[in-house]
């Protein structure tokens, strides 16, 4: 009894000393359980400065019980600066609690991560409370807040010019006029992340007027992330982006998803955005004359070379252009990128091995390589392992040309921490087990039920957290080898757990939605600071 009491007191002391609490729970959590959790934090963690919480998006967490527990949490954590509550029913009353008791809040993120009209009760009244009570608020993220409109944004802008970052995902009541007013009153804006809703008054929020106001008033903007999922609407076009490129010359990171990019826009970026170090073009249409312009030689990418010397991150995922046409221009582009540390070529059907070879000559120190769904081969992996010893993460899911020989070359990488082998049919279980056992730096190994190394988890191993089917997009960790020792999974997991110097987490997951635009925003918000 005494030992239990001592342990409990020690745990309470440790909780009081904590300044950060983080969870991302993909499983069912009732509103009663969530309420108990928040009350527990309120009682034992008065020094919390950062709270980030993202529950499963297919559940509702409503009711006065949850509102009461969040109010209690706000009243007991006066030092709070970062608040992220996703897929949690945050009401105007909850925001008023935090605005009243946590005036030092600098970062707030609320809303839902999937389309769900229920359980989202924040309105302009709640935003106004934040604006008046939290004068140091510098970052605001709104996800599917259906009742927040232009009036809420105007209230935020009217209360001060401190807001540095705005994330606006699928808020249909926020229109172009609201964004124009916000930009005009926010000259210090440094980061903008917009995902336009598919319908509603705000479906055209990325209008030319809004882009012009952004360029004219927010010249210090450093990070811009835009996605236009319904390209056929023609809301966001080349003219809008060109205006931003000419006005926001301090841009350092640009991400465009499903946005048409013309050769002239490339010229504008190369001429005006000399500080650009991170470029991501995903599912992008290259060329303003369609297929004819693309077949003419894709001159737009040639313009990239004039400022490629500064690029540290380049992502060209699922480009709407034939790999054979793009190959020579992309090869020439990579030859001009000596500072590149992150490269993503998801879905690239040209010769990845040739592109890696062109990058080797520059002396680039790659640390992250994403080649999902690409044509990379064993020769390419051998080249990467020899030329880029600082590689820390490699993603190879659906790479059907990678076999055991290429995989085992990765044993030479001294800093490899994360490896994705989901659905790599030419990789054997023996090779995966060997890598898990002898790659001392490896911390996370992702495999899946479609991978050759894991045809199917044994039915006697429920502790592995494996879910049969593809409905879930989250990652599930296995805590024990379980099942028959002769099973494939048992061999891989046993090799991982017997590794000298520590263990590697062997995980099974479905990566179907992990490359989506919004997932990257969530990863940034939920990252441990």
Coordinates of C-alpha atoms in Angstrom, one line a residue:
X1 CA 0.0 0.0 0.0
X2 CA 2.8 2.4 0.9
X3 CA 4.6 1.7 -2.3
X4 CA 1.5 2.4 -4.3
X5 CA 0.9 5.7 -2.5
X6 CA 4.5 6.7 -3.1
X7 CA 4.3 5.8 -6.8
X8 CA 1.1 7.8 -7.1
X9 CA 2.6 10.9 -5.4
X10 CA 5.7 10.6 -7.7
X11 CA 3.4 10.4 -10.7
X12 CA 1.5 13.5 -9.6
X13 CA 4.7 15.4 -9.1
X14 CA 5.9 14.5 -12.6
X15 CA 2.5 15.6 -14.0
X16 CA 2.8 18.9 -12.3
X17 CA 6.2 19.5 -13.9
X18 CA 5.0 18.8 -17.4
X19 CA 4.6 21.7 -19.8
X20 CA 3.3 19.7 -22.8
X21 CA 0.6 17.0 -23.4
X22 CA 0.1 15.4 -26.8
X23 CA -2.2 12.7 -28.0
X24 CA -3.5 11.4 -31.4
X25 CA -6.0 8.7 -30.7
X26 CA -7.5 7.0 -33.8
X27 CA -9.8 4.7 -31.8
X28 CA -13.1 5.2 -30.2
X29 CA -13.2 7.6 -27.3
X30 CA -16.5 8.5 -25.6
X31 CA -17.2 12.0 -24.6
X32 CA -17.3 10.8 -21.0
X33 CA -13.8 9.4 -21.3
X34 CA -12.5 12.6 -22.9
X35 CA -14.1 14.6 -20.1
X36 CA -12.4 12.6 -17.5
X37 CA -9.1 13.0 -19.3
X38 CA -9.4 16.8 -19.4
X39 CA -10.4 17.0 -15.8
X40 CA -7.4 14.8 -14.9
X41 CA -5.0 17.1 -16.7
X42 CA -6.7 20.1 -15.0
X43 CA -6.1 18.6 -11.6
X44 CA -2.6 17.3 -12.0
X45 CA -0.9 19.5 -14.7
X46 CA -1.3 23.1 -13.8
X47 CA 1.9 24.0 -15.5
X48 CA 0.8 22.8 -18.9
X49 CA 1.8 25.3 -21.7
X50 CA 0.9 23.1 -24.7
X51 CA -2.0 20.8 -25.3
X52 CA -2.5 19.0 -28.6
X53 CA -5.3 16.5 -29.0
X54 CA -6.7 14.8 -32.1
X55 CA -9.3 12.1 -31.6
X56 CA -10.9 9.8 -34.2
X57 CA -12.8 11.8 -36.7
X58 CA -15.8 9.5 -36.9
X59 CA -17.0 10.1 -33.4
X60 CA -18.9 12.9 -31.7
X61 CA -17.8 14.3 -28.4
X62 CA -20.6 16.6 -27.5
X63 CA -22.6 17.4 -24.3
X64 CA -22.4 19.7 -21.3
X65 CA -20.1 17.2 -19.6
X66 CA -17.3 17.8 -22.1
X67 CA -17.9 21.6 -22.1
X68 CA -17.6 21.6 -18.4
X69 CA -14.4 19.6 -18.3
X70 CA -12.8 21.9 -20.9
X71 CA -13.9 24.9 -18.9
X72 CA -12.2 23.3 -15.9
X73 CA -9.1 22.7 -17.9
X74 CA -9.0 26.3 -19.0
X75 CA -9.4 27.6 -15.5
X76 CA -6.6 25.4 -14.1
X77 CA -3.9 25.9 -16.8
X78 CA -3.2 29.7 -16.8
X79 CA 0.2 29.3 -18.5
X80 CA -1.3 27.7 -21.6
X81 CA 0.2 29.0 -24.9
X82 CA -0.6 26.3 -27.5
X83 CA -4.1 24.7 -27.8
X84 CA -5.0 22.1 -30.4
X85 CA -8.4 20.4 -30.1
X86 CA -9.3 18.5 -33.3
X87 CA -12.5 16.3 -33.5
X88 CA -13.5 17.6 -30.1
X89 CA -16.7 19.5 -29.7
X90 CA -15.4 23.0 -29.0
X91 CA -18.3 25.5 -28.4
X92 CA -18.2 29.3 -28.2
X93 CA -18.5 28.9 -24.4
X94 CA -15.3 26.8 -24.4
X95 CA -13.4 29.4 -26.3
X96 CA -14.7 32.1 -24.0
X97 CA -13.3 30.0 -21.0
X98 CA -9.9 29.9 -22.6
X99 CA -10.0 33.5 -23.6
X100 CA -10.8 34.5 -20.1
X101 CA -8.3 32.3 -18.2
X102 CA -5.5 31.8 -20.7
X103 CA -4.8 35.2 -22.0
X104 CA -1.3 34.1 -23.1
X105 CA -2.5 31.8 -25.8
X106 CA -0.4 32.2 -29.0
X107 CA -1.5 29.1 -31.0
X108 CA -5.1 27.8 -31.4
X109 CA -6.3 25.0 -33.7
X110 CA -9.9 23.7 -33.6
X111 CA -12.4 21.9 -35.8
X112 CA -12.8 18.6 -37.6
X113 CA -10.5 16.7 -39.8
X114 CA -13.2 15.1 -42.0
X115 CA -16.5 16.4 -43.5
X116 CA -19.0 16.2 -40.7
X117 CA -21.7 18.9 -40.2
X118 CA -22.4 17.7 -36.6
X119 CA -20.6 18.6 -33.5
X120 CA -18.9 21.8 -34.7
X121 CA -20.4 24.6 -32.7
X122 CA -17.8 27.4 -33.0
X123 CA -19.1 30.6 -34.5
X124 CA -18.0 34.2 -34.9
X125 CA -18.8 34.8 -31.3
X126 CA -16.1 32.4 -30.1
X127 CA -13.6 33.9 -32.5
X128 CA -14.4 37.4 -31.2
X129 CA -13.8 36.2 -27.6
X130 CA -10.4 34.9 -28.6
X131 CA -9.6 38.1 -30.4
X132 CA -10.4 40.2 -27.4
X133 CA -9.0 38.0 -24.7
X134 CA -5.8 36.7 -26.3
X135 CA -4.0 39.7 -27.6
X136 CA -0.8 37.6 -28.2
X137 CA -2.6 35.1 -30.5
X138 CA -0.2 34.6 -33.4
X139 CA -1.5 31.4 -35.1
X140 CA -5.1 30.3 -35.8
X141 CA -6.2 27.1 -37.6
X142 CA -9.9 26.5 -38.4
X143 CA -10.9 23.1 -39.8
X144 CA -14.5 22.8 -41.1
X145 CA -15.9 25.4 -38.8
X146 CA -19.1 25.8 -40.7
X147 CA -20.5 28.7 -38.6
X148 CA -17.4 30.9 -38.8
X149 CA -17.7 33.7 -41.3
X150 CA -16.1 36.9 -42.6
X151 CA -17.3 38.7 -39.4
X152 CA -15.1 36.4 -37.3
X153 CA -12.0 37.1 -39.4
X154 CA -12.7 40.9 -39.4
X155 CA -12.9 40.8 -35.6
X156 CA -9.6 39.0 -35.4
X157 CA -8.0 41.6 -37.6
X158 CA -9.6 44.5 -35.8
X159 CA -8.2 43.6 -32.4
X160 CA -4.6 43.8 -33.4
X161 CA -2.0 42.9 -36.0
X162 CA -0.3 40.0 -34.2
X163 CA -1.7 37.1 -36.3
X164 CA 1.3 35.5 -38.1
X165 CA -0.3 32.3 -39.3
X166 CA -3.7 31.4 -40.7
X167 CA -4.9 27.9 -41.6
X168 CA -8.4 27.8 -43.2
X169 CA -9.6 24.4 -44.3
X170 CA -13.1 24.1 -45.7
X171 CA -14.9 26.9 -43.9
X172 CA -17.7 27.6 -46.4
X173 CA -18.9 30.9 -44.8
X174 CA -15.5 32.6 -45.2
X175 CA -15.7 34.4 -48.6
X176 CA -13.2 36.3 -50.7
X177 CA -14.4 39.6 -49.3
X178 CA -13.6 38.4 -45.7
X179 CA -10.1 37.3 -46.8
X180 CA -9.5 40.7 -48.5
X181 CA -10.4 42.5 -45.3
X182 CA -8.3 40.2 -43.2
X183 CA -5.2 40.6 -45.5
X184 CA -5.6 44.4 -45.5
X185 CA -5.4 44.4 -41.7
X186 CA -2.7 41.8 -41.3
X187 CA 0.6 43.1 -42.9
X188 CA 2.6 40.8 -40.6
X189 CA 1.1 37.5 -41.9
X190 CA 3.9 35.0 -42.4
X191 CA 2.1 31.7 -43.2
X192 CA -1.1 31.0 -45.1
X193 CA -2.7 27.5 -45.6
X194 CA -6.0 27.4 -47.5
X195 CA -8.1 24.4 -48.5
X196 CA -11.2 25.8 -50.2
X197 CA -14.6 24.1 -49.5
X198 CA -16.3 22.3 -52.4
X199 CA -19.5 24.3 -52.0
X200 CA -21.0 27.3 -50.2
X201 CA -20.4 31.0 -50.4
X202 CA -16.7 30.5 -49.6
X203 CA -16.0 28.0 -52.4
X204 CA -14.5 30.8 -54.4
X205 CA -12.5 32.4 -51.5
X206 CA -9.3 32.1 -53.5
X207 CA -10.3 34.8 -56.0
X208 CA -8.1 37.2 -57.9
X209 CA -9.2 40.0 -55.5
X210 CA -8.1 37.9 -52.4
X211 CA -4.8 37.0 -54.0
X212 CA -4.2 40.6 -55.0
X213 CA -4.9 41.8 -51.4
X214 CA -2.5 39.1 -50.1
X215 CA 0.3 40.3 -52.4
X216 CA -0.3 44.0 -51.8
X217 CA -0.5 43.8 -48.0
X218 CA 1.4 40.7 -46.9
X219 CA 4.8 41.2 -48.5
X220 CA 6.5 39.4 -45.6
X221 CA 4.7 36.1 -46.3
X222 CA 7.1 33.2 -46.0
X223 CA 4.9 30.0 -46.3
X224 CA 2.1 29.5 -48.7
X225 CA 0.1 26.3 -49.0
X226 CA -2.9 26.2 -51.4
X227 CA -5.1 23.3 -52.6
X228 CA -7.8 23.6 -55.1
X229 CA -9.6 20.2 -55.2
X230 CA -12.1 21.2 -57.8
X231 CA -9.9 22.4 -60.6
X232 CA -12.8 22.7 -63.0
X233 CA -14.2 25.7 -61.0
X234 CA -11.3 27.8 -62.3
X235 CA -11.2 29.8 -59.1
X236 CA -7.5 29.7 -58.6
X237 CA -5.6 30.3 -61.8
X238 CA -2.2 31.2 -63.1
X239 CA -2.9 35.0 -62.9
X240 CA -3.7 34.7 -59.2
X241 CA -0.5 32.9 -58.4
X242 CA 1.6 35.2 -60.6
X243 CA 0.3 38.2 -58.6
X244 CA 1.3 36.5 -55.3
X245 CA 4.7 35.6 -56.7
X246 CA 5.4 39.2 -57.7
X247 CA 4.1 40.7 -54.4
X248 CA 5.3 38.1 -51.8
X249 CA 9.0 38.1 -52.7
X250 CA 10.0 36.8 -49.2
X251 CA 8.4 33.4 -49.9
X252 CA 10.5 30.5 -48.6
X253 CA 8.1 27.6 -48.9
X254 CA 5.4 27.0 -51.6
X255 CA 3.0 24.1 -51.9
X256 CA 0.4 23.8 -54.6
X257 CA -1.9 20.8 -54.9
X258 CA -4.1 20.2 -58.0
X259 CA -3.4 23.7 -59.2
X260 CA -2.5 24.5 -62.9
X261 CA 1.0 25.8 -63.2
X262 CA 2.1 27.5 -66.4
X263 CA 5.5 28.2 -67.8
X264 CA 5.0 31.9 -67.3
X265 CA 4.3 31.3 -63.6
X266 CA 7.6 29.4 -63.3
X267 CA 9.3 32.4 -64.8
X268 CA 7.7 34.7 -62.2
X269 CA 8.7 32.5 -59.3
X270 CA 12.3 32.3 -60.6
X271 CA 12.5 36.0 -61.1
X272 CA 10.9 37.3 -57.9
X273 CA 11.0 34.6 -55.2
X274 CA 14.8 34.3 -54.8
X275 CA 14.5 33.1 -51.2
X276 CA 12.4 30.0 -52.1
X277 CA 13.9 27.0 -50.4
X278 CA 11.0 24.5 -50.4
X279 CA 8.8 23.7 -53.4
X280 CA 6.0 21.1 -53.5
X281 CA 3.9 20.6 -56.6
X282 CA 1.4 17.7 -56.1
X283 CA -1.1 16.4 -58.7
X284 CA -0.2 19.6 -60.6
X285 CA -0.9 20.4 -64.2
X286 CA 2.3 21.7 -65.8
X287 CA 1.9 23.9 -68.8
X288 CA -0.9 26.4 -69.7
X289 CA -1.5 25.0 -73.1
X290 CA -2.3 21.5 -71.9
X291 CA -0.7 18.5 -73.6
X292 CA 0.6 20.4 -76.6
X293 CA 2.6 22.8 -74.4
X294 CA 3.9 19.8 -72.3
X295 CA 5.1 17.9 -75.4
X296 CA 6.8 21.1 -76.6
X297 CA 9.5 20.4 -74.0
X298 CA 8.1 21.6 -70.6
X299 CA 10.1 24.8 -70.6
X300 CA 8.6 25.8 -67.3
X301 CA 10.9 23.6 -65.4
X302 CA 13.9 25.1 -67.0
X303 CA 13.1 28.3 -65.2
X304 CA 13.5 26.5 -61.9
X305 CA 17.3 26.2 -62.4
X306 CA 17.9 29.9 -61.9
X307 CA 17.1 29.6 -58.2
X308 CA 17.6 25.9 -57.5
X309 CA 20.9 26.6 -55.8
X310 CA 18.8 27.6 -52.7
X311 CA 16.4 24.7 -52.7
X312 CA 16.5 22.4 -49.6
X313 CA 13.2 20.6 -50.2
X314 CA 11.6 19.6 -53.5
X315 CA 8.4 17.6 -54.0
X316 CA 7.0 16.8 -57.4
X317 CA 4.3 14.3 -56.5
X318 CA 1.9 12.8 -59.1
X319 CA 2.7 15.4 -61.7
X320 CA 0.2 15.4 -64.7
X321 CA 3.0 14.9 -67.2
X322 CA 4.6 11.9 -68.9
X323 CA 7.8 10.8 -67.2
X324 CA 9.7 10.4 -70.4
X325 CA 8.9 14.0 -71.4
X326 CA 9.8 15.3 -67.9
X327 CA 13.0 13.2 -67.4
X328 CA 15.6 15.3 -69.2
X329 CA 14.4 18.6 -67.6
X330 CA 14.1 17.2 -64.1
X331 CA 17.5 15.6 -64.5
X332 CA 19.0 19.0 -65.4
X333 CA 17.1 20.7 -62.5
X334 CA 18.5 18.3 -59.9
X335 CA 22.0 18.9 -61.1
X336 CA 21.6 22.4 -59.9
X337 CA 20.5 21.5 -56.3
X338 CA 23.5 21.2 -54.1
X339 CA 21.6 22.0 -50.9
X340 CA 18.7 19.6 -51.3
X341 CA 18.0 17.6 -48.2
X342 CA 14.4 16.4 -48.9
X343 CA 13.3 14.9 -52.2
X344 CA 9.8 13.5 -52.9
X345 CA 8.9 11.9 -56.3
X346 CA 5.7 10.0 -55.4
X347 CA 4.2 8.4 -58.5
X348 CA 7.1 9.3 -60.8
X349 CA 7.2 6.8 -63.7
X350 CA 10.4 7.9 -65.3
X351 CA 13.9 6.7 -64.3
X352 CA 14.4 7.4 -60.6
X353 CA 17.8 5.8 -60.7
X354 CA 19.0 8.4 -63.3
X355 CA 17.6 11.3 -61.2
X356 CA 19.4 10.1 -58.1
X357 CA 22.6 9.8 -60.2
X358 CA 22.3 13.4 -61.3
X359 CA 21.9 14.5 -57.7
X360 CA 25.0 12.6 -56.5
X361 CA 27.3 14.9 -58.6
X362 CA 26.1 18.0 -56.7
X363 CA 27.2 16.7 -53.3
X364 CA 23.8 17.1 -51.9
X365 CA 23.2 15.6 -48.4
X366 CA 19.8 14.0 -48.7
X367 CA 18.2 13.1 -45.3
X368 CA 14.6 12.3 -46.5
X369 CA 13.6 10.4 -49.6
X370 CA 10.0 9.6 -50.6
X371 CA 9.7 7.3 -53.6
X372 CA 6.3 5.8 -53.1
X373 CA 4.6 4.3 -56.2
X374 CA 7.8 5.1 -58.3
X375 CA 10.0 3.0 -60.6
X376 CA 13.1 3.0 -58.3
X377 CA 15.1 -0.2 -58.5
X378 CA 17.8 -2.0 -56.5
X379 CA 20.4 -0.1 -58.4
X380 CA 18.9 3.2 -57.3
X381 CA 18.8 2.2 -53.7
X382 CA 22.4 1.0 -53.8
X383 CA 23.4 4.3 -55.3
X384 CA 21.4 6.2 -52.6
X385 CA 22.9 4.2 -49.8
X386 CA 26.4 4.9 -51.0
X387 CA 26.0 8.6 -51.9
X388 CA 23.7 9.8 -49.2
X389 CA 24.9 8.5 -45.8
X390 CA 22.7 11.1 -43.9
X391 CA 19.5 9.5 -45.0
X392 CA 17.1 9.2 -42.0
X393 CA 13.8 8.2 -43.7
X394 CA 13.0 6.4 -46.9
X395 CA 9.5 5.6 -48.2
X396 CA 9.2 2.7 -50.6
X397 CA 5.6 1.6 -50.5
X398 CA 4.2 0.2 -53.7
X399 CA 7.7 0.1 -55.2
X400 CA 7.5 -3.1 -57.1
X401 CA 11.0 -3.1 -58.6
X402 CA 12.7 -3.1 -55.2
X403 CA 14.0 -6.5 -54.1
X404 CA 16.2 -8.0 -51.3
X405 CA 19.5 -6.9 -52.9
X406 CA 18.5 -3.2 -52.9
X407 CA 16.9 -3.4 -49.4
X408 CA 20.0 -4.9 -47.8
X409 CA 22.1 -2.0 -49.2
X410 CA 20.3 0.2 -46.6
X411 CA 22.2 -1.6 -43.9
X412 CA 25.1 0.8 -44.8
X413 CA 23.1 3.8 -43.7
X414 CA 24.2 4.8 -40.1
X415 CA 21.3 7.3 -39.5
X416 CA 18.3 5.5 -41.0
X417 CA 15.4 5.8 -38.5
X418 CA 12.3 5.3 -40.6
X419 CA 11.6 2.9 -43.4
X420 CA 8.3 2.2 -45.2
X421 CA 7.9 -1.1 -47.0
X422 CA 4.2 -1.3 -47.4
X423 CA 3.3 -3.5 -50.4
X424 CA 6.7 -4.2 -51.7
X425 CA 6.0 -7.6 -53.3
X426 CA 9.6 -8.4 -54.3
X427 CA 11.0 -8.1 -50.8
X428 CA 11.2 -11.2 -48.7
X429 CA 10.5 -11.7 -45.0
X430 CA 14.1 -12.8 -44.4
X431 CA 15.5 -9.6 -45.8
X432 CA 13.2 -7.5 -43.8
X433 CA 14.0 -9.4 -40.6
X434 CA 17.7 -9.0 -41.3
X435 CA 17.4 -5.3 -41.7
X436 CA 15.3 -5.0 -38.6
X437 CA 17.9 -6.8 -36.5
X438 CA 21.1 -5.3 -37.8
X439 CA 20.2 -1.7 -38.7
X440 CA 21.0 -0.3 -35.3
X441 CA 19.6 3.2 -36.0
X442 CA 16.2 2.0 -37.2
X443 CA 13.3 3.1 -35.0
X444 CA 10.1 2.6 -37.1
X445 CA 9.5 0.0 -39.8
X446 CA 6.2 0.1 -41.7
X447 CA 4.9 -3.0 -43.3
X448 CA 1.4 -4.1 -44.2
X449 CA -0.9 -6.9 -45.0
X450 CA -0.3 -6.6 -48.7
X451 CA 3.5 -6.8 -48.3
X452 CA 5.3 -10.0 -49.3
X453 CA 7.0 -9.9 -45.9
X454 CA 3.6 -10.0 -44.2
X455 CA 0.9 -11.8 -46.1
X456 CA -1.4 -12.0 -43.1
X457 CA -1.0 -11.7 -39.4
X458 CA -1.8 -14.9 -37.5
X459 CA -5.2 -15.0 -35.9
X460 CA -3.6 -15.9 -32.5
X461 CA -1.8 -12.5 -32.3
X462 CA -4.5 -9.9 -31.5
X463 CA -2.0 -7.8 -29.5
X464 CA -0.4 -6.6 -32.7
X465 CA -3.2 -4.2 -33.3
X466 CA -3.6 -5.3 -36.8
X467 CA -7.0 -4.5 -38.5
X468 CA -7.9 -6.7 -41.5
X469 CA -9.1 -4.5 -44.3
X470 CA -8.3 -1.1 -45.7
X471 CA -10.9 1.2 -44.1
X472 CA -8.4 2.6 -41.6
X473 CA -5.7 5.1 -42.5
X474 CA -3.9 5.2 -39.2
X475 CA -0.8 3.3 -38.1
X476 CA -1.1 0.5 -35.6
X477 CA 1.9 -0.5 -33.5
X478 CA 2.6 -4.1 -32.4
X479 CA 3.8 -4.6 -28.9
X480 CA 4.8 -8.2 -29.0
X481 CA 5.6 -10.9 -31.5
X482 CA 2.8 -13.2 -30.4
X483 CA 1.4 -16.1 -32.5
X484 CA 3.5 -18.9 -33.9
X485 CA 7.3 -18.3 -33.8
X486 CA 7.4 -19.7 -37.4
X487 CA 5.2 -17.0 -38.8
X488 CA 6.5 -14.3 -41.0
X489 CA 5.4 -11.5 -38.7
X490 CA 6.9 -13.4 -35.7
X491 CA 10.3 -13.6 -37.5
X492 CA 10.4 -10.0 -38.3
X493 CA 9.2 -8.8 -34.9
X494 CA 11.5 -11.2 -33.1
X495 CA 14.5 -9.9 -35.1
X496 CA 13.5 -6.4 -34.2
X497 CA 13.1 -7.1 -30.5
X498 CA 16.3 -9.1 -30.2
X499 CA 18.4 -6.4 -31.7
X500 CA 21.2 -5.3 -29.5
X501 CA 20.9 -1.8 -28.2
X502 CA 17.2 -1.4 -28.3
X503 CA 14.0 -2.3 -30.2
X504 CA 12.4 -1.2 -33.4
X505 CA 8.7 -0.5 -33.6
X506 CA 7.2 -2.8 -36.3
X507 CA 4.0 -1.2 -37.5
X508 CA 1.2 -2.2 -39.9
X509 CA -0.8 0.5 -41.6
X510 CA -2.7 1.6 -44.6
X511 CA -1.0 4.6 -46.2
X512 CA -3.9 5.4 -48.6
X513 CA -4.4 9.0 -47.4
X514 CA -1.2 9.9 -45.7
X515 CA 0.1 12.0 -48.6
X516 CA -3.0 14.2 -48.7
X517 CA -2.7 18.0 -48.4
X518 CA -4.5 18.2 -45.1
X519 CA -2.6 15.4 -43.5
X520 CA 0.6 17.5 -43.7
X521 CA -1.1 20.4 -42.0
X522 CA -2.2 18.1 -39.2
X523 CA 1.2 16.6 -38.8
X524 CA 2.6 20.1 -38.4
X525 CA 0.0 21.1 -35.8
X526 CA 0.4 17.8 -33.8
X527 CA 4.2 17.8 -33.9
X528 CA 5.8 17.9 -30.5
X529 CA 7.3 21.3 -30.0

